[in-house]
Structure formats: C-alpha cells, structure tokens
mmCIF file of C-alpha atoms in Angstrom:
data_model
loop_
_atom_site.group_PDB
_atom_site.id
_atom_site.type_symbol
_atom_site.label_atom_id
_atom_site.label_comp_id
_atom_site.label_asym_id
_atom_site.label_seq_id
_atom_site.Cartn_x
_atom_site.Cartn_y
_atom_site.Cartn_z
ATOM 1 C CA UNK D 1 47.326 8.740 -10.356
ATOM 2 C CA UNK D 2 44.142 8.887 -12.011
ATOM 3 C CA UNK D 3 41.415 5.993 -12.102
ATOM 4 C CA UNK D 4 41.867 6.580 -15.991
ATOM 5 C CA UNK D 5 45.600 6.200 -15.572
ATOM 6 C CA UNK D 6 45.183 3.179 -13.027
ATOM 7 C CA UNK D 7 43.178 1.470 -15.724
ATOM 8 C CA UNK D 8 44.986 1.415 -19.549
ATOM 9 C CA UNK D 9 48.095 0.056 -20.889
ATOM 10 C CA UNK D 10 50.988 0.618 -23.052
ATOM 11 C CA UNK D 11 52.955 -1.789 -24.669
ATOM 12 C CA UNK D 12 50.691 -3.576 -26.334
ATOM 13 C CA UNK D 13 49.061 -4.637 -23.170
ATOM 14 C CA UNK D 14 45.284 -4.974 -23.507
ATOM 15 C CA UNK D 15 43.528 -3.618 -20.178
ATOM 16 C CA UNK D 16 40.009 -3.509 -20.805
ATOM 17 C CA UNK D 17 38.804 -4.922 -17.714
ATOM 18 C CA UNK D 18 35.097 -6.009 -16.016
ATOM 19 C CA UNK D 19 33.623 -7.960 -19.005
ATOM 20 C CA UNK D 20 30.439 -9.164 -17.030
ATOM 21 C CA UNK D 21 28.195 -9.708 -19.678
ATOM 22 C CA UNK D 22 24.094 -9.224 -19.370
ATOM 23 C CA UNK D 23 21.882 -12.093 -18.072
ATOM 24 C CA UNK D 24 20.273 -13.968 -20.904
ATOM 25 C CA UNK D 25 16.665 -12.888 -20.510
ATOM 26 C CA UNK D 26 17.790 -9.746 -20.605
ATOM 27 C CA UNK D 27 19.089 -10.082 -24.238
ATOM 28 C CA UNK D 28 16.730 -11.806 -25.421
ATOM 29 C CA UNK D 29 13.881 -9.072 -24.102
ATOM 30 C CA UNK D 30 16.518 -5.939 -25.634
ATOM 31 C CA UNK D 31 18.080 -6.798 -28.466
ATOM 32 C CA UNK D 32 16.221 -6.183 -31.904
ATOM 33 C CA UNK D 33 15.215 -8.860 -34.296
ATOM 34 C CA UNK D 34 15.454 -11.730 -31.026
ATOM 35 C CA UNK D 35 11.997 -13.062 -31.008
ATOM 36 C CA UNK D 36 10.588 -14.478 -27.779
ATOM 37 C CA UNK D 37 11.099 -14.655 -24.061
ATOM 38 C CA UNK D 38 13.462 -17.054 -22.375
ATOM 39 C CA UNK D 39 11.465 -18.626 -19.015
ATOM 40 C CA UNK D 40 14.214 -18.706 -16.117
ATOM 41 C CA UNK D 41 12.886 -20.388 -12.375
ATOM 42 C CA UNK D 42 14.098 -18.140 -9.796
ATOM 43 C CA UNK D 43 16.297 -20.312 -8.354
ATOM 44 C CA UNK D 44 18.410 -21.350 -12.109
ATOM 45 C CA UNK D 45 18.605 -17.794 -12.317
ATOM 46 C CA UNK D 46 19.965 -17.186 -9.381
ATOM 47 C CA UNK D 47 22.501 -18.925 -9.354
ATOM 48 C CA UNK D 48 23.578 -18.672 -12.784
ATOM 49 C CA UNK D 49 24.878 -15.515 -11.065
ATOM 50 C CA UNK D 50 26.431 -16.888 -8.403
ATOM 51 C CA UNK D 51 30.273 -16.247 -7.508
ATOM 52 C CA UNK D 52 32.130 -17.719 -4.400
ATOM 53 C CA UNK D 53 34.694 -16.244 -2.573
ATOM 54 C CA UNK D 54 38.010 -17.910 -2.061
ATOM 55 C CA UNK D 55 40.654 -16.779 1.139
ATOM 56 C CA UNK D 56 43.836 -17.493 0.942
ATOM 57 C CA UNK D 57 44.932 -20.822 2.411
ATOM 58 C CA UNK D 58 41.990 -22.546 1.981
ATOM 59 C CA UNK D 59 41.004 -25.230 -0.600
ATOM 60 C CA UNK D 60 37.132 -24.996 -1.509
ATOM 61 C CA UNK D 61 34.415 -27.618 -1.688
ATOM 62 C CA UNK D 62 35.964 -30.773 -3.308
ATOM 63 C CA UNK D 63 39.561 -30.008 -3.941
ATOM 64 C CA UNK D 64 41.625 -32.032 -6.147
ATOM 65 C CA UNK D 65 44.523 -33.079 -3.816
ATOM 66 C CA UNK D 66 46.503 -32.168 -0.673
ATOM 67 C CA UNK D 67 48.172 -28.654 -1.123
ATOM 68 C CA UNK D 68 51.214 -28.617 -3.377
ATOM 69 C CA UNK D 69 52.054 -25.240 -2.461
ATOM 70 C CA UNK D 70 51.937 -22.603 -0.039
ATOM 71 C CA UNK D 71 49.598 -19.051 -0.041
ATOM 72 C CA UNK D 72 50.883 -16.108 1.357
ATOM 73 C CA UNK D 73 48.204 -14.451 4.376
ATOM 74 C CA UNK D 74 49.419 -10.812 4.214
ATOM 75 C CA UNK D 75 49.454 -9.469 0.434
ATOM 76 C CA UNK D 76 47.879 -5.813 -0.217
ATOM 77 C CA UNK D 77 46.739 -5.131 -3.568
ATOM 78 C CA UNK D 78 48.406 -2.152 -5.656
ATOM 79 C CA UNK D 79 46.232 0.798 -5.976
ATOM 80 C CA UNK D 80 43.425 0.586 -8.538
ATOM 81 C CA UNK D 81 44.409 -3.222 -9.089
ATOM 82 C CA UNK D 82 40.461 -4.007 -10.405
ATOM 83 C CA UNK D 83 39.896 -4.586 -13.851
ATOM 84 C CA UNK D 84 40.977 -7.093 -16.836
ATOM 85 C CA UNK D 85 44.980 -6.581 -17.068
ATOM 86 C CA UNK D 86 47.183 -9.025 -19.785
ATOM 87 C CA UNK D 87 48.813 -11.506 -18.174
ATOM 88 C CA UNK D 88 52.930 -10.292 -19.234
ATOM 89 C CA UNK D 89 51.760 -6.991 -17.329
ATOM 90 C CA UNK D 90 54.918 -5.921 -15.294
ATOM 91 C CA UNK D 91 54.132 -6.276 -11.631
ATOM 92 C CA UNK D 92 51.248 -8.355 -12.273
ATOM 93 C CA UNK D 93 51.941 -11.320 -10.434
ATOM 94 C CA UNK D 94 54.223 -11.702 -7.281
ATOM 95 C CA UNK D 95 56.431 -13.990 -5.320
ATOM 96 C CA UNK D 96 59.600 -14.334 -2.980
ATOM 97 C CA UNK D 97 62.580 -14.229 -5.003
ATOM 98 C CA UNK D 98 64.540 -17.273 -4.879
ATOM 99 C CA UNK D 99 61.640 -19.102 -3.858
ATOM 100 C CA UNK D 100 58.687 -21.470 -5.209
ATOM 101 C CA UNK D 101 55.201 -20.664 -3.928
ATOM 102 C CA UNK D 102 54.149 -23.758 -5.780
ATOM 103 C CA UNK D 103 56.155 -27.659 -6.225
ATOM 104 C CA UNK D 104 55.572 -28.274 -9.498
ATOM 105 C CA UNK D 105 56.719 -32.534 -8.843
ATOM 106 C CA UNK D 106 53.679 -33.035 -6.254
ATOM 107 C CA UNK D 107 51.526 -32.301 -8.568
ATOM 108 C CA UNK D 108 52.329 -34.360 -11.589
ATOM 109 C CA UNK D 109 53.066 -37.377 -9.156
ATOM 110 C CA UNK D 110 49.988 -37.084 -7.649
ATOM 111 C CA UNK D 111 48.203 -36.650 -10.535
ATOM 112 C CA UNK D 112 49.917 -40.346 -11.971
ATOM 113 C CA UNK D 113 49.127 -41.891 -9.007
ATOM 114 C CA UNK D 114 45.178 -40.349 -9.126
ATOM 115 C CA UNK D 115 44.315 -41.298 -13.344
ATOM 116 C CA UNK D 116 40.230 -40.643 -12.980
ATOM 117 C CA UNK D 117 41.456 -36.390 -11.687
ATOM 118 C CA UNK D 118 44.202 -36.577 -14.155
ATOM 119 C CA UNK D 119 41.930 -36.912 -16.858
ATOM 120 C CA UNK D 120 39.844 -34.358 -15.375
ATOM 121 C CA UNK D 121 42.428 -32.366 -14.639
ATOM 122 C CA UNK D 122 44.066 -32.216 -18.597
ATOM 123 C CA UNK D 123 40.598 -31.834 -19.754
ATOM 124 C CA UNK D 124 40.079 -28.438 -17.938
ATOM 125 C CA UNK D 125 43.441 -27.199 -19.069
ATOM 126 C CA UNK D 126 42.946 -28.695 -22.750
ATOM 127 C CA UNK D 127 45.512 -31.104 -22.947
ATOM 128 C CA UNK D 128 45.997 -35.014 -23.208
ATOM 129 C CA UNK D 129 47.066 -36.983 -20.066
ATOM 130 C CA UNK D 130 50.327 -38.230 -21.353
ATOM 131 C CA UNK D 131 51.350 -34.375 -21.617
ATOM 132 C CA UNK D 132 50.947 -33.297 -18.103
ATOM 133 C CA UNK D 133 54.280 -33.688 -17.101
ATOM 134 C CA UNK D 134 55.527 -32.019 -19.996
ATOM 135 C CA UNK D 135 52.880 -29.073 -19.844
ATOM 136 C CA UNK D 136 53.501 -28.516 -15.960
ATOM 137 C CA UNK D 137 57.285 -28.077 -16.522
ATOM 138 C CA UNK D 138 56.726 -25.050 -18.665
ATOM 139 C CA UNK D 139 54.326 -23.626 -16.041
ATOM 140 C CA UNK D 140 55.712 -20.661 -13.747
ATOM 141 C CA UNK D 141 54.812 -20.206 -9.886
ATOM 142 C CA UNK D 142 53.602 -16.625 -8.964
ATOM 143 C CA UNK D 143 51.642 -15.373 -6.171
ATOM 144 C CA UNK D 144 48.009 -13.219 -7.213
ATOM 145 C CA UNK D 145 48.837 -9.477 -5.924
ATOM 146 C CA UNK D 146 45.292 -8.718 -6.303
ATOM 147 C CA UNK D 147 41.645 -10.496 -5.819
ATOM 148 C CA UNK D 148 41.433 -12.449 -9.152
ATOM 149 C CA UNK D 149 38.289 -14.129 -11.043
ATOM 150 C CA UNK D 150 38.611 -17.226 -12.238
ATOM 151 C CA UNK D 151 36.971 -20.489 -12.880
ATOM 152 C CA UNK D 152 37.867 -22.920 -10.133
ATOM 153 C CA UNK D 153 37.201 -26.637 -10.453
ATOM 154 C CA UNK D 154 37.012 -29.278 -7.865
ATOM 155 C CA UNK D 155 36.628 -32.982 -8.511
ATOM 156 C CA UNK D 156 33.202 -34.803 -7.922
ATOM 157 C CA UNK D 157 31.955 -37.566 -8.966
ATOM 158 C CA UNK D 158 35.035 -38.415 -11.606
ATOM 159 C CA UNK D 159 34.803 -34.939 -13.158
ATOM 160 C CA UNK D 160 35.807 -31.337 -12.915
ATOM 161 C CA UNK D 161 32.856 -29.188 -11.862
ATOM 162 C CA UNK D 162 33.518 -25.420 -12.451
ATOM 163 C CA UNK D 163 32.728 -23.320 -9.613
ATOM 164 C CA UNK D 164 33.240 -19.246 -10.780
ATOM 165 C CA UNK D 165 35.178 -17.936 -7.848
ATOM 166 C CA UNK D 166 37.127 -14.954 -6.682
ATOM 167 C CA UNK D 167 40.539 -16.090 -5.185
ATOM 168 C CA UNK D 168 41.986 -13.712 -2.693
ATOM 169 C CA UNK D 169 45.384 -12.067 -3.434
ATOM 170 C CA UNK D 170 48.108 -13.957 -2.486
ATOM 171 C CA UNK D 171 46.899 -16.638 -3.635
ATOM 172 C CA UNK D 172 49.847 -19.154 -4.759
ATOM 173 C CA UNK D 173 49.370 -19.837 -8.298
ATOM 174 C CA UNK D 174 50.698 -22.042 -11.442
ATOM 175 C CA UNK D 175 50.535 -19.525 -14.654
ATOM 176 C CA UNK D 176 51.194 -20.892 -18.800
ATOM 177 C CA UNK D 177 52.944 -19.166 -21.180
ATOM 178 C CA UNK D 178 50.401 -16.707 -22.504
ATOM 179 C CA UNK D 179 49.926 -15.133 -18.394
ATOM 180 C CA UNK D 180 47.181 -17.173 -17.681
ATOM 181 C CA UNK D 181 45.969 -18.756 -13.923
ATOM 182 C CA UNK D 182 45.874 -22.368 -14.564
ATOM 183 C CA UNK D 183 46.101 -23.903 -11.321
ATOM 184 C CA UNK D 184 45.722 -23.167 -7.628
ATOM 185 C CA UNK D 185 48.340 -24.410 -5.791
ATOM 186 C CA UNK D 186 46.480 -25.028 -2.455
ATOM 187 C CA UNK D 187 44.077 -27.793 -3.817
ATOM 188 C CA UNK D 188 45.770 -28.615 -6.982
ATOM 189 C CA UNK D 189 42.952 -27.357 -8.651
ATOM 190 C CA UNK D 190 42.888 -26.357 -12.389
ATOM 191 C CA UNK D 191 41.589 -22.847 -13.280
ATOM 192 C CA UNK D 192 40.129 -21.754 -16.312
ATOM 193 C CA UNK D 193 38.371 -17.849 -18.011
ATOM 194 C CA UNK D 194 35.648 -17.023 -15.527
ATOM 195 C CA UNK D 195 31.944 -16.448 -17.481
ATOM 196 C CA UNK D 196 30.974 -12.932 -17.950
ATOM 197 C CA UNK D 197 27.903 -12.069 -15.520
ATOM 198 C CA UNK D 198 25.951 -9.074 -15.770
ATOM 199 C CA UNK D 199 24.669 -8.949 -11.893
ATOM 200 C CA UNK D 200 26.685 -11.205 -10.333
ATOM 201 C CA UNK D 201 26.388 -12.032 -6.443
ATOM 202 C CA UNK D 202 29.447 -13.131 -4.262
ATOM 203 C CA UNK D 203 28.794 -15.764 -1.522
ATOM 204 C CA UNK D 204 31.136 -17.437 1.149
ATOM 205 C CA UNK D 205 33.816 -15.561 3.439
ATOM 206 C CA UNK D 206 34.722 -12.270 2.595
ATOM 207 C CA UNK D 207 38.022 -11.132 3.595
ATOM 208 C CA UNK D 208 38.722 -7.549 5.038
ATOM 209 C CA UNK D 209 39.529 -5.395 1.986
ATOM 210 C CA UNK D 210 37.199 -7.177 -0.521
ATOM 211 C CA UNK D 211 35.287 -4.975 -3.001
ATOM 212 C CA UNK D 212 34.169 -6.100 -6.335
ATOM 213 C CA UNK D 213 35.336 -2.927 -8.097
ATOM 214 C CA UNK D 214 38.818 -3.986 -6.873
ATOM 215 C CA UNK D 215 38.388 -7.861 -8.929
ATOM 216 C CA UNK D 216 41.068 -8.545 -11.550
ATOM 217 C CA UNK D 217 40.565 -10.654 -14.508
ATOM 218 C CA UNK D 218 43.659 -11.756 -16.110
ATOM 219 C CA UNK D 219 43.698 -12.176 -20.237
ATOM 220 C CA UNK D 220 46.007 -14.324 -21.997
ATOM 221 C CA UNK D 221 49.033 -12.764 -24.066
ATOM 222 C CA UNK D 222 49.160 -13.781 -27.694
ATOM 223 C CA UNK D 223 52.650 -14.059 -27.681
ATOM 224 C CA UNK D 224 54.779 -16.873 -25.143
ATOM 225 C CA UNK D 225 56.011 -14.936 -22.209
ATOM 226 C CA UNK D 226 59.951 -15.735 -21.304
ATOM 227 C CA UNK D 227 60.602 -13.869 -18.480
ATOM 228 C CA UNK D 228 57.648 -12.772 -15.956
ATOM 229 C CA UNK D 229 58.792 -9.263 -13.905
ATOM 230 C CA UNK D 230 57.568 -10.042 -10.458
ATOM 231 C CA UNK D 231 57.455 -8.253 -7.475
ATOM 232 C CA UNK D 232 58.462 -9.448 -3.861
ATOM 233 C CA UNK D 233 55.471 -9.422 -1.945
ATOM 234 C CA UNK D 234 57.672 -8.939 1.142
ATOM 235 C CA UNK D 235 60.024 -6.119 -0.053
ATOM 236 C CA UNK D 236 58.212 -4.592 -2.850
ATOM 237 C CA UNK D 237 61.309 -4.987 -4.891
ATOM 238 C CA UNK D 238 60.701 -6.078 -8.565
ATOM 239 C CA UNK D 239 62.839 -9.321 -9.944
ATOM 240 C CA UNK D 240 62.846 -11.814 -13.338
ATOM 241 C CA UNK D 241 61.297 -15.267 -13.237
ATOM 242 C CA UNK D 242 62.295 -17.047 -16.468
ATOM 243 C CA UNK D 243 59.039 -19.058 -17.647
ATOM 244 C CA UNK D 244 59.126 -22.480 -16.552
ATOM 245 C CA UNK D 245 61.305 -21.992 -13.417
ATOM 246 C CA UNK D 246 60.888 -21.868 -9.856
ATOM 247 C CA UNK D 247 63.142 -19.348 -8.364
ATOM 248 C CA UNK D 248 66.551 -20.728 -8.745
ATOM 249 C CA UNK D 249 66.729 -18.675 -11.894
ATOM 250 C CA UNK D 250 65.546 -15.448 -10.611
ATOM 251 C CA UNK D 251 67.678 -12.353 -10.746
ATOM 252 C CA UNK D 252 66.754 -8.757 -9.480
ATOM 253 C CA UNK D 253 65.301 -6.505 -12.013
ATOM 254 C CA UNK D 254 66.551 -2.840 -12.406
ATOM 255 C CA UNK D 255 63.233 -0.667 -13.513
ATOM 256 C CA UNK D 256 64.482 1.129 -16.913
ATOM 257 C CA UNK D 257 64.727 4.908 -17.277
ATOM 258 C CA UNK D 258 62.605 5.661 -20.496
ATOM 259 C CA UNK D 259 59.184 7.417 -19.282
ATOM 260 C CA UNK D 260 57.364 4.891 -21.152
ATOM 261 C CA UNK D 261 57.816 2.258 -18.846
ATOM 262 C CA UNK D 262 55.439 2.526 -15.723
ATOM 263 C CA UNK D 263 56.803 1.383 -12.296
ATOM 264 C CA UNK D 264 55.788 -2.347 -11.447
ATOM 265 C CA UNK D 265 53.970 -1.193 -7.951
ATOM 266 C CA UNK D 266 51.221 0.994 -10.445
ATOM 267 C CA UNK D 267 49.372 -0.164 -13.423
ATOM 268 C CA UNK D 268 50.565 2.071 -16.457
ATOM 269 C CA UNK D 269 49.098 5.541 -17.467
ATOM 270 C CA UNK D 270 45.792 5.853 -19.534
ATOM 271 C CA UNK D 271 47.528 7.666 -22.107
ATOM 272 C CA UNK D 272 50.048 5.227 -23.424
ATOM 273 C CA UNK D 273 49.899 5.002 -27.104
ATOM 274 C CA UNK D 274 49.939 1.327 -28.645
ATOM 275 C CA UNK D 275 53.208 -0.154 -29.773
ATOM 276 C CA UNK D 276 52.241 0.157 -33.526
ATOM 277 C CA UNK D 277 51.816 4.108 -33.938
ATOM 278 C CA UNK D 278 54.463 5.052 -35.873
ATOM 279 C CA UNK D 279 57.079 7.124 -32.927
ATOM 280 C CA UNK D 280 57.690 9.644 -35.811
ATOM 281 C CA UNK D 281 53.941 10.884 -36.697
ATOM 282 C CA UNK D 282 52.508 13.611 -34.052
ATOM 283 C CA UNK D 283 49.141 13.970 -34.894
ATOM 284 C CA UNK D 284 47.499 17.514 -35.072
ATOM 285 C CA UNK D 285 44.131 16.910 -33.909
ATOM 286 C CA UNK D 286 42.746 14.536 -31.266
ATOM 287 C CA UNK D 287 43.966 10.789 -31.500
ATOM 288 C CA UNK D 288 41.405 7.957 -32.540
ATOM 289 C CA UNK D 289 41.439 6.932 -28.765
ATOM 290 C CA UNK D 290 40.531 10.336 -27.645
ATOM 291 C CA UNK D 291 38.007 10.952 -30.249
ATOM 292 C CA UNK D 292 36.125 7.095 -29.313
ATOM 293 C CA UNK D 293 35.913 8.215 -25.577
ATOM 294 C CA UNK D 294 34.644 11.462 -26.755
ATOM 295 C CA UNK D 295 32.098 9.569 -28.598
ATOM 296 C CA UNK D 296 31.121 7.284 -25.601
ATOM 297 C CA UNK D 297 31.153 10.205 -23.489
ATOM 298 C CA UNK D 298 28.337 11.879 -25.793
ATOM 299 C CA UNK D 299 26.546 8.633 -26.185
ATOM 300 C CA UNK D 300 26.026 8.291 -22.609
ATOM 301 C CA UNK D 301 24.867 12.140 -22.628
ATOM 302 C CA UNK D 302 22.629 12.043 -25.583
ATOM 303 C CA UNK D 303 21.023 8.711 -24.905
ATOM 304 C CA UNK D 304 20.031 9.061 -21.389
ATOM 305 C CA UNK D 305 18.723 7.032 -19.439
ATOM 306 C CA UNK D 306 22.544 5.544 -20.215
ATOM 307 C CA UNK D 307 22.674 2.426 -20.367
ATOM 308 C CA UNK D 308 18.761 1.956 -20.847
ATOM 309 C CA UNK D 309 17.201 -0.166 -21.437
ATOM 310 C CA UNK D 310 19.698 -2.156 -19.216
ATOM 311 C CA UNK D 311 20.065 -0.041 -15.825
ATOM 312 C CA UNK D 312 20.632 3.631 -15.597
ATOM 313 C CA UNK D 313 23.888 4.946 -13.671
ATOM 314 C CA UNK D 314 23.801 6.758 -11.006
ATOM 315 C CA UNK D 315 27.636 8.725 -12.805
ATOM 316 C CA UNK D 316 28.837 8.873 -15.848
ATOM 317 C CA UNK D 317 30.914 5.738 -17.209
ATOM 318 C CA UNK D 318 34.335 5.927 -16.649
ATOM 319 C CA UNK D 319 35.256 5.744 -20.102
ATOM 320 C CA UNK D 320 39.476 4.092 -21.744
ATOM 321 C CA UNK D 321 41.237 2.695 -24.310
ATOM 322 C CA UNK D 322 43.541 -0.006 -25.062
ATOM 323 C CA UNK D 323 45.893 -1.700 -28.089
ATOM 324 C CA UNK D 324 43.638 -3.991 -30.422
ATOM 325 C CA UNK D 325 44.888 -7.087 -31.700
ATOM 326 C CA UNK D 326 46.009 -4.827 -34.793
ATOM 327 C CA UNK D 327 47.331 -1.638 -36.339
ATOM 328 C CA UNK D 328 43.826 -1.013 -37.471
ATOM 329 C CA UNK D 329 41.520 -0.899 -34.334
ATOM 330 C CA UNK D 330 41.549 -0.626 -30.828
ATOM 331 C CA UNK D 331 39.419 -1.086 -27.452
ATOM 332 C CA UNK D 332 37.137 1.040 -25.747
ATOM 333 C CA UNK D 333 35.433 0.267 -22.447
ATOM 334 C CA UNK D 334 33.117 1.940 -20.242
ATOM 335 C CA UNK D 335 32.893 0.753 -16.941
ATOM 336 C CA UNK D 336 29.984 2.134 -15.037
ATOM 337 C CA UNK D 337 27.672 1.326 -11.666
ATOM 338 C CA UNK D 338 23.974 1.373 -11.901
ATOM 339 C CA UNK D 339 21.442 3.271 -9.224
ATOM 340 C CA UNK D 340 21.098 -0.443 -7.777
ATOM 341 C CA UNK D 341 24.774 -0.991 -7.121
ATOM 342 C CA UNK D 342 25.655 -3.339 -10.205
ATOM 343 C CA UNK D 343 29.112 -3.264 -12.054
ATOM 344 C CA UNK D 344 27.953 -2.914 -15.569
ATOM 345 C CA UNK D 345 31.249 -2.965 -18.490
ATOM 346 C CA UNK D 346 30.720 -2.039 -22.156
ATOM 347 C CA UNK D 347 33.245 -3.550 -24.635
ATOM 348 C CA UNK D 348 33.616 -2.385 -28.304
ATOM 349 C CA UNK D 349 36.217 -2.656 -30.716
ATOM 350 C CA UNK D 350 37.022 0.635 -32.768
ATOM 351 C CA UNK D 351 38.367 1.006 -36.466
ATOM 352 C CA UNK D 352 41.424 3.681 -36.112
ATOM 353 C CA UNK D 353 40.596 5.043 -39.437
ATOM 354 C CA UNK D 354 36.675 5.315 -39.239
ATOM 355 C CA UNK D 355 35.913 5.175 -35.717
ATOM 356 C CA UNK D 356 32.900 2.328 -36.458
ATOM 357 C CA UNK D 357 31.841 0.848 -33.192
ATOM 358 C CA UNK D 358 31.684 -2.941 -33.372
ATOM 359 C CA UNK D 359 30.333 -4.581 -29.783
ATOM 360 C CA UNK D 360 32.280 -7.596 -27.850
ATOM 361 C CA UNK D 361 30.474 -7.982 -25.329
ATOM 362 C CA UNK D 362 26.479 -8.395 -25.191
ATOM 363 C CA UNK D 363 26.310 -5.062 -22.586
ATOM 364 C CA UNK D 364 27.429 -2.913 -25.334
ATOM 365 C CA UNK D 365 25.419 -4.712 -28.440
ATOM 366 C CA UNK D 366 22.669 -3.912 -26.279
ATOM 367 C CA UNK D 367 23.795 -0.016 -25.457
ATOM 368 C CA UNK D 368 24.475 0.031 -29.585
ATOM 369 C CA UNK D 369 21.264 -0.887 -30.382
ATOM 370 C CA UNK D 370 19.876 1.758 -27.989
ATOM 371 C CA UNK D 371 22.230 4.566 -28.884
ATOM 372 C CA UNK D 372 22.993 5.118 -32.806
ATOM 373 C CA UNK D 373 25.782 7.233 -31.515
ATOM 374 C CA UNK D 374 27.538 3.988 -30.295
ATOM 375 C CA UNK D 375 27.669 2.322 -33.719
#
C-alpha cells in the first residue's frame, strides 16, 4: 500500500489529516493586509506549543475520578494509522467483542455523587447536568488502535483545565454519535478537538513506537453513527457494536465482497471516488481530484522555497484528496516536513467545477498568499 493509499477515503469519509495550524506571530508577520507584530515572552510561547504524552493505564495530572474502565497494554497500530480519519471509519476504533472496555454506571454515579466535576464535566462535553445520564447511555466503549490527539481535561480548582495530549493506542475510550473521543475511561476525564499547532513539542513519557507522523486526529461524522465496525484487538477479527451498547449486542462482522470496501486492518485507497459522483459518468480526462494535486504539486515546484515564507521542506509534500461536505467541492491536503523536522499540513477546500482554492487552515492561507498558483 501506498502512503497516498494509507491516507484518503471513500465513502464519504473525510481523511484529511495533521491540521496543525501556524503559531500566531507567524500570521500576523505573513499574511497580507495584517498590520503589526504580536509580542510573545518566550516562555507563553512555548508552551502554547506544548503537547503531553499520555501511556496507556495511566491517568494524568488531576484526573477526574477513580478509573471506570480498563486500557489495554499491548495494541499495535495499523500501518500508516497517522493522520485526521472520520470517526464511522471501519476499523477505526477497537475492542474485545462481547466485552466493555469502559462501565458506563461508574461514571454517571460518580459524577451525582461529585456535583462541582459534574458541572465541569457537562460543560466540556456541551451539555446540561441533568442530561448526563441520558447523554452517557448513548455513548459507545471502544479502545484507540492508534496514538490519538485530543484535548484532555483534568479537574482543578472546581474546573476543567484542558491539557492537549496524545493518548497512546489502546487507550479505553467513551465515543458520541458523530465518532468522536469524549471521555477517557481511566480518569473519567472528558475529551474534547485538540488545537491546531504549527510546531508543536511533546513532553512526558514516550512509549516505544511513538512518532508524531504516526498521531491520529479523529473528526466528527455529520451523520449519527448506529453501528461502529470494530476490530478485536486480540484476534484482529472485525465485529458490530450497535451505538450506545457495551458488548452484549455485538455480533461478528463478515467484510463484504465489492472492491470498494477496504479491509478494516488498512485505511482505504487514495483513489476512492466520493459517494456523490454519479457511478454512471467515466470521465475522459483527469478527475477534479487529480487535477487539484496536480496543481499543488506545481505550486510547490514553481513557488520554491515551498512553503516560504513559513519553512522550506526538505521533500516534496505528500499531496491527497478527500469528499467535501458537498457535491460541489472537495479537500486537498499537503502534508509535508520542514529542513528543521516540523510536521507542517496545508488544508484547502476545492470547487469541483472551477478548481478555486479556498484555505481552511491558516498554513495554507499563508502558502496562498505566497503562491498565486494555490488560489
């Protein structure tokens, strides 16, 4: 498989991946029209960029309660498992079939026995007290098959204080019903969208394996997921967890034969066209997607240094597409490393009809204004 392949989606599943956005006084220094200069100390800038590292089994500085579920030590991540995936992804997320990773009950009842990190627990996960019970029933235990980012939060001081952290794979996890991390089941804590950092720098225990091109960033679905494809992180075998339950309503899952559908151990091939194509049109020329990464490809020829003025790369940006939130447009990314090391991700969505470039993420408004090519 190619790291193309390893890195786009089909289905309707957006896999853009890495959206670590540029430091502030960088933006306000490159982009056109932005007059003045931010004044960072050293140390605020620092760590602004800061990211901590989570092992399995372990609960982080101020955790919210005892552990209401159990991690799993020994989970491997699939092959080219770094990048941003959509949380219905088949294979995703793991488990033991049959089994909970996480006991849903602890929670709430310690979270009614604890009001002062109940309230600061519903207001991480946007909800009213009253409703936790309610909104943790329709949560789903999984286990992380890969090293995910993720806003942690412990509890200090009667409040939730975010702390952007990696959690190892295997990490036993409480997921909604859009795909998304919303609680660690070791600590109790809530989760939340990491922020997007353009040079960020990992501190506490690494584990053996760890490499931040491998990092996954999960995006919610748009659509409620009711059945989550899981695989058993002890037999590799894939199996159905309705939403909501906790393994007594799990059933083996039989991969289907159409080609279109990738196998859950591997993330699906690069080429995959988005659900909305029409099956019966087969286009003469080069698609919209091919012609976009063509276009970055040139960009980042034509305006080198690419991606000055940011950083220059020491390769060229490994360049893919995926589905848009409509017929009309798609993704393109470019993930790239710079001569100093730095994961650097440009974001832009792309009209299908006239291939206009519009940024979504501040790397690539920067890289636009730079390059005309990219606009």
């Amino acid at each position: 498989m190619t790291e193309n392949e390893a890195k786009s989606g089909g289905g309707g599943i957006t896999l853009s991946w890495k959206a670590l956005a540029i430091p502030l006084a960088v933006v306000v220094v490159a982009l056109a029209g932005v007059v003045g200069v931010m004044a960072l100390s050293g140390g605020d800038e620092a760590s602004a960029q800061e990211i901590g590292l989570e092992p399995v089994s372990s609960t982080g500085a101020n955790p919210f309660m005892p552990p209401v579920g159990t991690d799993e030590p020994a989970v491997t991540p699939p092959a080219g498992a770094g990048g941003t995936y959509s949380g219905d992804l088949v294979g995703l997320y793991g488990g033991t079939m049959n089994q909970s990773s996480c006991d849903s009950q602890q929670l709430v009842t310690f979270l009614q026995q604890n009001p002062d990190k109940a309230s600061a627990w519903a207001s991480v996960v946007g909800i009213q007290v009253v409703d936790i019970a309610t909104y943790v029933s329709e949560l789903t235990p999984v286990v992380l098959r890969s090293d995910t980012y993720v806003t942690n939060h412990g509890f200090d001081n009667g409040r939730a204080t975010p702390i952007p952290t990696v959690i190892q794979a295997g990490t036993a996890v409480l997921v909604d019903k859009y795909g998304t991390p919303v609680t660690k089941c070791y600590c109790g804590n809530p989760l939340s969208k990491p922020p997007s950092y353009a040079k960020p720098k990992y501190y506490g225990p690494r584990w053996p394996g760890f490499t931040p091109g491998g990092i996954t960033i999960i995006q919610s679905t748009t659509v409620i997921i009711d059945t989550f494809t899981l695989v058993d992180t002890t037999t590799g075998e894939p199996f159905t967890r309705p939403r909501g339950t906790g393994g007594g309503a799990d059933s083996p899952s039989v991969p289907t034969t159409p080609t279109t559908t990738p196998p859950v151990s591997t993330l699906p091939p690069a080429t995959a066209p988005p659900p909305t194509a029409p099956p019966q049109t087969v286009p003469s020329g080069p698609s919209a997607e091919e012609q976009a990464i063509a276009k970055v490809e040139q960009a980042a020829s034509a305006c080198y240094p690419f991606p000055a003025p940011i950083e220059d790369s020491n390769d060229p940006p490994n360049v893919f597409t995926s589905a848009g939130s409509d017929p009309s447009s798609f993704t393109v990314t470019a993930d790239g490393v710079t001569v100093s090391g730095n994961q650097q991700t440009f974001v832009w969505r792309v009209d299908r009809d006239t291939l206009a470039f519009t940024p979504q993420n501040e790397l690539a408004q920067v890289a636009s204004n730079h390059c005309s090519l990219l606009n």
